[in-house]
PDB file of C-alpha atoms in Angstrom:
ATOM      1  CA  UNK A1285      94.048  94.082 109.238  1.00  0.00           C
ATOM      2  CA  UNK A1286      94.853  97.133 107.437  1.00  0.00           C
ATOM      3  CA  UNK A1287      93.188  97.950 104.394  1.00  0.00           C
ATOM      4  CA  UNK A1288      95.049  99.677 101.373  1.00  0.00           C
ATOM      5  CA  UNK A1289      94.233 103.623 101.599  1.00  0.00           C
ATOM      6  CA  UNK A1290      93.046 105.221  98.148  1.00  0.00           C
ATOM      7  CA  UNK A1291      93.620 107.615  97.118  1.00  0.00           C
ATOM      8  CA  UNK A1292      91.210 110.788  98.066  1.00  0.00           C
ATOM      9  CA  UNK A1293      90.710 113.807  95.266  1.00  0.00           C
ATOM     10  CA  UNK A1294      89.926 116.007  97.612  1.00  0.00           C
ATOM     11  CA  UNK A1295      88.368 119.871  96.551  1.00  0.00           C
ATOM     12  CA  UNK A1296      88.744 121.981  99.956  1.00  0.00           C
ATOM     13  CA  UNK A1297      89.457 120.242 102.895  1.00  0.00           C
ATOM     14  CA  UNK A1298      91.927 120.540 105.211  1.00  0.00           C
ATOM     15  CA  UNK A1299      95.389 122.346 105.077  1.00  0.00           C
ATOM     16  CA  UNK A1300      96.438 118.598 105.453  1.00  0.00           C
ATOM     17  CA  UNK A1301      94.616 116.551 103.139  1.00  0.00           C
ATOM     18  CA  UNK A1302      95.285 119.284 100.474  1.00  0.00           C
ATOM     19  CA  UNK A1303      99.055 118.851 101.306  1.00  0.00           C
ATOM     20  CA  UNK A1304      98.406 115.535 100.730  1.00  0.00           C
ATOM     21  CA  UNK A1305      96.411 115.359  97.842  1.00  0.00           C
ATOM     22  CA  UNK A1306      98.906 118.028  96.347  1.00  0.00           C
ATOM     23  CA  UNK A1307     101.892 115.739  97.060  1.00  0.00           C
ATOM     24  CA  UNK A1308      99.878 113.116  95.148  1.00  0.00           C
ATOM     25  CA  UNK A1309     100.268 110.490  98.348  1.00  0.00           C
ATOM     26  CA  UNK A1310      97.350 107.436  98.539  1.00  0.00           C
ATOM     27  CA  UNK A1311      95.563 108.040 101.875  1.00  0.00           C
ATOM     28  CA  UNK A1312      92.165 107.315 103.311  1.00  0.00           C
ATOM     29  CA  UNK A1313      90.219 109.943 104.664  1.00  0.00           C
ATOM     30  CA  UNK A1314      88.091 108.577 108.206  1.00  0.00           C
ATOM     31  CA  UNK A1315      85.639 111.021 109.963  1.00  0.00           C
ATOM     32  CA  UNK A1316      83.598 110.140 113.357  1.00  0.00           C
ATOM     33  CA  UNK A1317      81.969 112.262 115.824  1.00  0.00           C
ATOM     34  CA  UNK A1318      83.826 113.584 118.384  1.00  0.00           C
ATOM     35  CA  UNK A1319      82.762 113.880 121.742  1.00  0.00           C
ATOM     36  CA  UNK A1320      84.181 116.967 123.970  1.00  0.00           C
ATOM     37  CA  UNK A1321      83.961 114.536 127.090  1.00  0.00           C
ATOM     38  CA  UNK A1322      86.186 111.945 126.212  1.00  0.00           C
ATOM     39  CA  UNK A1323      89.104 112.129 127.915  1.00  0.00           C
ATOM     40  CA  UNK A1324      91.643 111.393 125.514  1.00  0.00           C
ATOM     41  CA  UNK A1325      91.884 112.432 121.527  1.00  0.00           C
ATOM     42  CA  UNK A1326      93.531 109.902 120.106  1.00  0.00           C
ATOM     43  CA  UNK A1327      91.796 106.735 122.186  1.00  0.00           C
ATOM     44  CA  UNK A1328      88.898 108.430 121.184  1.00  0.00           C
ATOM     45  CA  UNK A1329      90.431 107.876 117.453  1.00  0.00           C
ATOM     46  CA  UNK A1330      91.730 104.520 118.122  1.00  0.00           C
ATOM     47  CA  UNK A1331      87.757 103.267 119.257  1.00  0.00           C
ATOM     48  CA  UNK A1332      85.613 105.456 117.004  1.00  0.00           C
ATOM     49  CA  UNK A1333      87.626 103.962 113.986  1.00  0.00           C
ATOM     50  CA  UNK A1334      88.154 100.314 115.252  1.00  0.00           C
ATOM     51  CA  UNK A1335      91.821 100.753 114.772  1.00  0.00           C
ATOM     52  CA  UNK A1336      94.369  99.789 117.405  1.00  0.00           C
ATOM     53  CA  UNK A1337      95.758 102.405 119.303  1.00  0.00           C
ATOM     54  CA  UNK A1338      99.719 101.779 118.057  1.00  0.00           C
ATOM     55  CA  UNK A1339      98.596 102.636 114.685  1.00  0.00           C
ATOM     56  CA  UNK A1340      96.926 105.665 115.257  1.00  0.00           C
ATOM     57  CA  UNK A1341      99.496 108.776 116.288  1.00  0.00           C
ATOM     58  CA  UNK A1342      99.189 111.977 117.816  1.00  0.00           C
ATOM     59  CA  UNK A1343     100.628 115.035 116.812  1.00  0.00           C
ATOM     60  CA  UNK A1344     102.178 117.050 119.507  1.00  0.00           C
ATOM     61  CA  UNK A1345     104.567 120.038 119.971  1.00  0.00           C
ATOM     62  CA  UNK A1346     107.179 120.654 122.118  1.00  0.00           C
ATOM     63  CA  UNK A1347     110.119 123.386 122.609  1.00  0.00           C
ATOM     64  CA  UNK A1348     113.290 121.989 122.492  1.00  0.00           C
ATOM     65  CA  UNK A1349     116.033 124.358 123.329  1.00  0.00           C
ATOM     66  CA  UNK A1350     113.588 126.754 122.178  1.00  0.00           C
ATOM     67  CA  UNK A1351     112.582 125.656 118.914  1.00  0.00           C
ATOM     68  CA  UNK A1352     108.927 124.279 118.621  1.00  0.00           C
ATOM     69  CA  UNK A1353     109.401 120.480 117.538  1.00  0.00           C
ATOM     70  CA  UNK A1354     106.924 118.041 116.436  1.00  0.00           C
ATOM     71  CA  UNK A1355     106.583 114.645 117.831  1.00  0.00           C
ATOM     72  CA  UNK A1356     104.048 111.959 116.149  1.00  0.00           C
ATOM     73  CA  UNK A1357     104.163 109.013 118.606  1.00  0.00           C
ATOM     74  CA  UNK A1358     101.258 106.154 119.368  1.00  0.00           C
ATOM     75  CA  UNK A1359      98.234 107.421 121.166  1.00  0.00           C
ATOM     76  CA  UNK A1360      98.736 104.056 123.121  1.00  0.00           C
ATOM     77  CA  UNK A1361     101.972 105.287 125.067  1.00  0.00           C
ATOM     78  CA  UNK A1362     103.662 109.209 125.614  1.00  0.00           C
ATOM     79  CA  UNK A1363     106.537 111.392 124.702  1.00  0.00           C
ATOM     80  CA  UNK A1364     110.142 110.624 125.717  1.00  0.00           C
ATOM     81  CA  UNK A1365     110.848 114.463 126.132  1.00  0.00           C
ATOM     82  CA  UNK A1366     115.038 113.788 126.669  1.00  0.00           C
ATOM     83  CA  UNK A1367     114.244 110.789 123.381  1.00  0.00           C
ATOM     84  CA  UNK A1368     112.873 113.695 121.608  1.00  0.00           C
ATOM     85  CA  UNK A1369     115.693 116.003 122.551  1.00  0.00           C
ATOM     86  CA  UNK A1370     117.956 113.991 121.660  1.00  0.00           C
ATOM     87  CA  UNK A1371     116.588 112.902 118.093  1.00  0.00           C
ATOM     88  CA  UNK A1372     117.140 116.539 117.391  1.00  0.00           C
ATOM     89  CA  UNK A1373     120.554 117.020 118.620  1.00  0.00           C
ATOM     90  CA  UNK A1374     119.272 119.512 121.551  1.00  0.00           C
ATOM     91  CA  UNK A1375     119.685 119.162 125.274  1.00  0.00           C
ATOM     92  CA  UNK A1376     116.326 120.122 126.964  1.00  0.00           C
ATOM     93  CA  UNK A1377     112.761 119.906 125.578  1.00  0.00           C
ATOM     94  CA  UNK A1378     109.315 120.119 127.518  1.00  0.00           C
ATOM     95  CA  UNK A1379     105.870 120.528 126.066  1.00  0.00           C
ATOM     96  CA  UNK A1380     104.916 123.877 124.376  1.00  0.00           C
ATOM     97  CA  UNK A1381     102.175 125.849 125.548  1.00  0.00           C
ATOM     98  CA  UNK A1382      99.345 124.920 123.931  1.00  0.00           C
ATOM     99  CA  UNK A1383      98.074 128.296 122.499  1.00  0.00           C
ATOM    100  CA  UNK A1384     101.581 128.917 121.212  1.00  0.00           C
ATOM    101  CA  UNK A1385     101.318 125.467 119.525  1.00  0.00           C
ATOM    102  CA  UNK A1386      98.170 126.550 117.930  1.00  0.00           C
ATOM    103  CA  UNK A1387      98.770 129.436 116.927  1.00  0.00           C
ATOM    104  CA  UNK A1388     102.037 128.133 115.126  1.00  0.00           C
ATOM    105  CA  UNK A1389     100.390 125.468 113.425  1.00  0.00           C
ATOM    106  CA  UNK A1390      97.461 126.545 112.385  1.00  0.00           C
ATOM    107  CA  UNK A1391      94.908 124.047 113.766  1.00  0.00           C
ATOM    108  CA  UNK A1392      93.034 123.243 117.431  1.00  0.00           C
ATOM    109  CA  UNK A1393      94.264 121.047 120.271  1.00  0.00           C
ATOM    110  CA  UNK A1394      93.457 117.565 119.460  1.00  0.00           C
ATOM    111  CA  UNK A1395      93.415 118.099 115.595  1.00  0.00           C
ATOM    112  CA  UNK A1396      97.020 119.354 115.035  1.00  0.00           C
ATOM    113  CA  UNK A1397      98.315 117.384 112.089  1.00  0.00           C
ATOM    114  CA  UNK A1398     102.089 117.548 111.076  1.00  0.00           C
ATOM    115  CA  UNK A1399     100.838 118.560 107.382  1.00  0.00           C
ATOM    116  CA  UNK A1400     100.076 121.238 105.999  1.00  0.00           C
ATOM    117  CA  UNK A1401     101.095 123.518 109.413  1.00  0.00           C
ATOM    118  CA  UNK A1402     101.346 127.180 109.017  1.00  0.00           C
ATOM    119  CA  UNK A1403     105.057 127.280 109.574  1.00  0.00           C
ATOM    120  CA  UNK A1404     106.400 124.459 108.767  1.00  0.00           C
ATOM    121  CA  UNK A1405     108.676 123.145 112.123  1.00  0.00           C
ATOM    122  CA  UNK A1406     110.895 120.143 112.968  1.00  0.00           C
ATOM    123  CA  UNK A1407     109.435 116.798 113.264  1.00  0.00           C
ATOM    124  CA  UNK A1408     110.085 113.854 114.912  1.00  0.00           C
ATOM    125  CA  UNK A1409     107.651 110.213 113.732  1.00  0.00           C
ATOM    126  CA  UNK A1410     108.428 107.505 116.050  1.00  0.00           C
ATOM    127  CA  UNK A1411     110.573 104.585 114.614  1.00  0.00           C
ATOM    128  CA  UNK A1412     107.379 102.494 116.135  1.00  0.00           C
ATOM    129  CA  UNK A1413     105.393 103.277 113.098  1.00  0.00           C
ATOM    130  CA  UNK A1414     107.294 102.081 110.526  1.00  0.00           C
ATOM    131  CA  UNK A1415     106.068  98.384 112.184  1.00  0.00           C
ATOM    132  CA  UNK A1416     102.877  99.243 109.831  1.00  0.00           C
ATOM    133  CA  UNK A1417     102.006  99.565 106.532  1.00  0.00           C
ATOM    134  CA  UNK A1418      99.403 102.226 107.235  1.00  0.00           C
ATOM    135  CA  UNK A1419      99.471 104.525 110.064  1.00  0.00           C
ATOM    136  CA  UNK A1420      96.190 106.943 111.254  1.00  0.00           C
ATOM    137  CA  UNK A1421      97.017 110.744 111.928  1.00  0.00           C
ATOM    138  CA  UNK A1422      95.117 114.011 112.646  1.00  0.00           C
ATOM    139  CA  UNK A1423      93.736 115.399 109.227  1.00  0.00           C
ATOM    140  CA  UNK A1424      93.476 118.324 110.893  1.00  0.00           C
ATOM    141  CA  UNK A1425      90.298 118.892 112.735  1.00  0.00           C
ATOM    142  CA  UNK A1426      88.949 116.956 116.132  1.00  0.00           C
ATOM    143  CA  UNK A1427      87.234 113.789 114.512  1.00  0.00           C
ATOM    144  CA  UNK A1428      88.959 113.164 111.002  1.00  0.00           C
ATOM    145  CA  UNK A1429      92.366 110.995 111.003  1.00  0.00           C
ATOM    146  CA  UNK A1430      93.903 110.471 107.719  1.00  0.00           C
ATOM    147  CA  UNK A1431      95.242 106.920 106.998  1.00  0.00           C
ATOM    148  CA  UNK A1432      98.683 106.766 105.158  1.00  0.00           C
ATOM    149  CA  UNK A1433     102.007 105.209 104.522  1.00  0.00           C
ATOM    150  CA  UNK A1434     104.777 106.277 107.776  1.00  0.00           C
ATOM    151  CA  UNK A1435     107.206 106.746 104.941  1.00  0.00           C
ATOM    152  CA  UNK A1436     104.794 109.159 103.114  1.00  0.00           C
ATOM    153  CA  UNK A1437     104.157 110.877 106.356  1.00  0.00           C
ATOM    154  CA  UNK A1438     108.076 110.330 106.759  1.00  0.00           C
ATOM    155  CA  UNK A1439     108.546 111.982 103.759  1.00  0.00           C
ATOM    156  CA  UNK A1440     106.076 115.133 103.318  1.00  0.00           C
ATOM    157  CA  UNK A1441     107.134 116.129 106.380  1.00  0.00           C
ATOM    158  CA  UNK A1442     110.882 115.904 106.728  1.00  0.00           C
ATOM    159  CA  UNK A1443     110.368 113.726 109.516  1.00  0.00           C
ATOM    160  CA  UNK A1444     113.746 112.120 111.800  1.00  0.00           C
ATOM    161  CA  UNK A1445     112.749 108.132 112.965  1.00  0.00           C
ATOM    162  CA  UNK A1446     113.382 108.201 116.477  1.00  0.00           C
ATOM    163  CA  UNK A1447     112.162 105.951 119.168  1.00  0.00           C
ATOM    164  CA  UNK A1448     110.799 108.964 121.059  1.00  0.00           C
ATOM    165  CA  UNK A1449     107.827 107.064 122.302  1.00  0.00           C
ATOM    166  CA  UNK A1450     107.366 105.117 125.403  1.00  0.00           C
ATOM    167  CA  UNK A1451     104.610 102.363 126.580  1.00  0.00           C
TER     168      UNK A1451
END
């Protein structure tokens, strides 16, 4: 059952929770120690937090037709590259190269969050997430999700619903 996120006056923090303590948005703030061997980010999430994994969503970046895109889509499935394409009027898209996505956001691999990026880029949420009243994102550092509202998260970041996710 999802609890109703407060909302966190935050001093500092991340280039995300700052976005989203600047854009006056209730969220809940949830930090657990990350461990470098577990295979996947946001399972890790999912079981440090006790959340299931459709609720919590990973932030990834892609090129399509040579723009970097975000995509936000469960931990609990993938990325529909030609969905994601597609949700953005493009033809082609295939994952970005990692440092590239990095260096354009502004945060590490496995804590990319879609707020508060350096440059700000296209994003894509999965229509999956507006299923819940709270969804669980990167804050912007391995091992601290933010809890919010998919429409806030719709809204801050410009986002297109698409079904661009797949079990």
């Amino acid at each position: 059952m999802a609890k109703k996120p407060k909302k966190q006056q935050q001093s500092g923090g991340t280039p995300a929770t700052v976005a989203l303590t600047s854009a006056g948005v209730d969220f809940t703030v949830h930090s657990y120690d990350h461990d470098p061997s577990h295979p996947s980010y946001g399972e890790e999430a999912a079981e440090a937090m006790g959340v299931s994994p459709d609720r919590v969503f990973k932030t990834l970046v892609a090129e399509v037709d040579g723009t970097l895109t975000v995509a936000v889509v469960p931990v609990a499935g993938s990325l529909d590259l030609k969905a994601l394409a597609s949700a953005v009027g493009g033809k082609r898209a295939a994952m970005a190269d990692p440092t590239l996505a990095e260096r354009t956001t502004g945060y590490v691999r496995g804590g990319i969050s879609p707020l508060g990026q350096r440059k700000r880029l296209p994003t894509v949420l999965d229509d999956s997430a507006t299923a819940h009243p709270t969804i669980c994102i990167s804050a912007g550092r391995r091992g601290l999700e933010v809890e919010l509202a998919p429409t806030d998260l719709a809204t801050l970041t410009a986002a297109v619903l698409a079904p661009i996710g797949r079990a």
